[in-house]
C-alpha positions as MATLAB code, in Angstrom:
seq = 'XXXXXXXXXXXXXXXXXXXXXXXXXXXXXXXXXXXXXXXXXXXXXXXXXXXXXXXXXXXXXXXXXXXXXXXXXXXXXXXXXXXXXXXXXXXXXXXXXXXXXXXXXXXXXXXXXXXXXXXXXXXXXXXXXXXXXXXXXXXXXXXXXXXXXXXXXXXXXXXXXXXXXXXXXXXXXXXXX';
ca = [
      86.230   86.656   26.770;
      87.695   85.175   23.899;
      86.248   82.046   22.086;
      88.757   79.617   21.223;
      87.750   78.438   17.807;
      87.125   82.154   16.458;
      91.158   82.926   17.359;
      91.871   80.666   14.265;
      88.917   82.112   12.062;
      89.889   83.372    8.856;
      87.829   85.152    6.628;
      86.016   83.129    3.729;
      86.673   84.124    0.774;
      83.534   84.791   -1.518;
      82.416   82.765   -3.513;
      83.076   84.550   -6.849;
      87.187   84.843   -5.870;
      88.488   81.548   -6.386;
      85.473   79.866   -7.455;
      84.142   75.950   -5.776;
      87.896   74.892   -6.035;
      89.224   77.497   -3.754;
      86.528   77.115   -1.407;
      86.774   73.555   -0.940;
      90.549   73.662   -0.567;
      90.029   75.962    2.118;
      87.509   73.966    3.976;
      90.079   71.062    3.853;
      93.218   73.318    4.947;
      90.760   73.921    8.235;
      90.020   70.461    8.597;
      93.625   69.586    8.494;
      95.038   72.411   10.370;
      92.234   71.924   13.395;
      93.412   71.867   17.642;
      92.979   68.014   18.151;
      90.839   67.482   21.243;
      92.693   66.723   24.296;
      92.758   62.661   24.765;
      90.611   62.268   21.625;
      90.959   61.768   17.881;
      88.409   64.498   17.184;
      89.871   67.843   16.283;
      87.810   71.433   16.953;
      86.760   73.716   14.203;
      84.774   76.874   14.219;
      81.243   75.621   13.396;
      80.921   79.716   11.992;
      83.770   79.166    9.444;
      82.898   75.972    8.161;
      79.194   76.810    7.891;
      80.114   79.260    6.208;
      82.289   77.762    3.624;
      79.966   75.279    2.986;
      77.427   78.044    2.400;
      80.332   79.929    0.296;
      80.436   76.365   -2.045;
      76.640   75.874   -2.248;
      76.485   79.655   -3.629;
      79.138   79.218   -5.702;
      77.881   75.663   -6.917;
      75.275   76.886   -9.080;
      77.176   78.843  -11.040;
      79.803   76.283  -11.992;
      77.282   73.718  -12.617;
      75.459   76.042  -14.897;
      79.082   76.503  -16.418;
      79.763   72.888  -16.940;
      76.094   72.362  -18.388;
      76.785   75.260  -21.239;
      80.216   73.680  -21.973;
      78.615   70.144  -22.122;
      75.759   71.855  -23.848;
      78.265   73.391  -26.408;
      80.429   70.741  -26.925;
      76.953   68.483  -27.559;
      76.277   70.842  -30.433;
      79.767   70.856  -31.862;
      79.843   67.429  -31.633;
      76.387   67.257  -34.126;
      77.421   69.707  -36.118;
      81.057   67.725  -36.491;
      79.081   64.330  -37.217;
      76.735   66.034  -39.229;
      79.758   67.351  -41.537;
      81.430   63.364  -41.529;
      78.274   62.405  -42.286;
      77.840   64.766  -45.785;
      81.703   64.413  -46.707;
      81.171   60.388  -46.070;
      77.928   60.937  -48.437;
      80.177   62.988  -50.947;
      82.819   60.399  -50.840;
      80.635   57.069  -51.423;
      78.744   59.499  -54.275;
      81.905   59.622  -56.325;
      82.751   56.773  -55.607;
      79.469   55.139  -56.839;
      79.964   57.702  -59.778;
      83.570   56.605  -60.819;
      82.201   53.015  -60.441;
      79.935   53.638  -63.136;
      81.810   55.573  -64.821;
      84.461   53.008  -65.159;
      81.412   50.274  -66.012;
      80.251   52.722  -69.279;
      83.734   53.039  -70.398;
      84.508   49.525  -69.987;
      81.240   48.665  -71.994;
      81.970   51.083  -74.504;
      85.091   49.574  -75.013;
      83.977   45.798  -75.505;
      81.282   47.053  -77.879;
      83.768   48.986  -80.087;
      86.492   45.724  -80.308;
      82.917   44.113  -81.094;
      82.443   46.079  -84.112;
      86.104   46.461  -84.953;
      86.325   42.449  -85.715;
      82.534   43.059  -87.313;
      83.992   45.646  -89.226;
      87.214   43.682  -90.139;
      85.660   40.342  -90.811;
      82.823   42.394  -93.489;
      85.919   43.618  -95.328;
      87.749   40.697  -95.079;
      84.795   38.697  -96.849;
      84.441   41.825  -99.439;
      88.217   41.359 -100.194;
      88.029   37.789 -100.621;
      84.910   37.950 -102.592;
      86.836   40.959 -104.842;
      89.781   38.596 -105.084;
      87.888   36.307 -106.330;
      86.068   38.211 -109.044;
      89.718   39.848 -109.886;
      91.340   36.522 -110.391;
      88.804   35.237 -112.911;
      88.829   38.546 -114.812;
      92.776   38.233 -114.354;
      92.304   34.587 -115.764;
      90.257   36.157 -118.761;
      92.245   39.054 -119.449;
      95.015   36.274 -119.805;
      92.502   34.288 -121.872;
      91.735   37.231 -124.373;
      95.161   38.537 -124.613;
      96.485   34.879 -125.639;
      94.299   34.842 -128.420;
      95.029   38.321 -129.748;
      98.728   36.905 -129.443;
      97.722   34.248 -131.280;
      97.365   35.300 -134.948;
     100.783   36.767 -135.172;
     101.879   33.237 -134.871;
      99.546   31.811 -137.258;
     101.991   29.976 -139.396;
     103.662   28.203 -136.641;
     100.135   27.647 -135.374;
      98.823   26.231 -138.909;
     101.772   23.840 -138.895;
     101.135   22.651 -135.544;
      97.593   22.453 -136.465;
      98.793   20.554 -138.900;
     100.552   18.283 -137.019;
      98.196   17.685 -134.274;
      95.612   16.568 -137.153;
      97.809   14.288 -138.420;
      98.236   12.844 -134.220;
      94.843   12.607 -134.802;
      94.220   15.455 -131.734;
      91.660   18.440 -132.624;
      92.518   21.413 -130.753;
      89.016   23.611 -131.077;
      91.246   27.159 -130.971;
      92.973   26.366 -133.632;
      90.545   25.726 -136.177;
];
């Protein structure tokens, strides 16, 4: 005699074949494809087949899960290693930038000290010159001086008779006597 559920049966694939997915789309295509019980919402299914489906799944579980837990495991990892590299480049990044901030700071220093000693330097000469100018104008002034009386005898008879004259004004000029 023939059982009635078993005419449907089909074979269950192992677990290894199509993997949890496969398995558990063929437990619902028996669900769904199940004799409905006469005057009854129920439906009949081969206790056998879906046992062993289930069983196919739980077997096949294990190996997916330990699957998924490497790939979580590895993307963990690459996901440290990834921060890890941020992290240094991040590092690198605020190092040159604290570097070009100083940097800029010494050069910017440098640069105020030498317009510091650049007006120094200009306002030292500056008082040399004047103080030179100073020394050249009086020996300008006595060069003058010292040439005019040189000058001065080769117009001695005008000199006399304006020496003369001024005596008579009654005005004494001291270089001329």
């Amino acid at each position: 005699m023939s059982d009635p559920f078993l005419d449907d049966v089909e074979e269950v694939p192992p677990a290894d074949e199509g993997g949890l997915d496969s398995i558990l789309h063929h437990l619902m295509d028996v669900i769904t494809t199940a004799k409905s019980m006469p005057l009854s919402s129920s439906v009949m299914v081969s206790r056998e087949e879906v046992m062993g489906l289930v069983q196919s799944a739980l077997d096949s579980l294990p190996e997916e899960l330990r699957q998924a837990r490497w790939l979580l495991r590895e993307r963990e990892e690459f996901m440290n290693e990834v921060r890890a590299q941020a992290e240094r480049m991040v590092q690198r990044t605020e190092i040159v930038r604290q570097a070009n901030a100083v940097a800029q700071r010494i050069l910017d220093d440098a640069n105020e000290e030498a317009r510091t000693l650049r007006h120094q330097a200009e306002d030292f000469v500056d008082t040399k010159l004047a103080g030179m100018e100073i020394v050249l104008d009086r020996l300008t002034r006595t060069v003058q001086a010292g040439r005019a009386k040189l000058a001065a005898p080769l117009v001695a008879p005008a000199a006399e008779e304006a020496g003369a004259a001024a005596e008579e004004d009654g005005f004494f000029d001291q270089d001329q006597a």
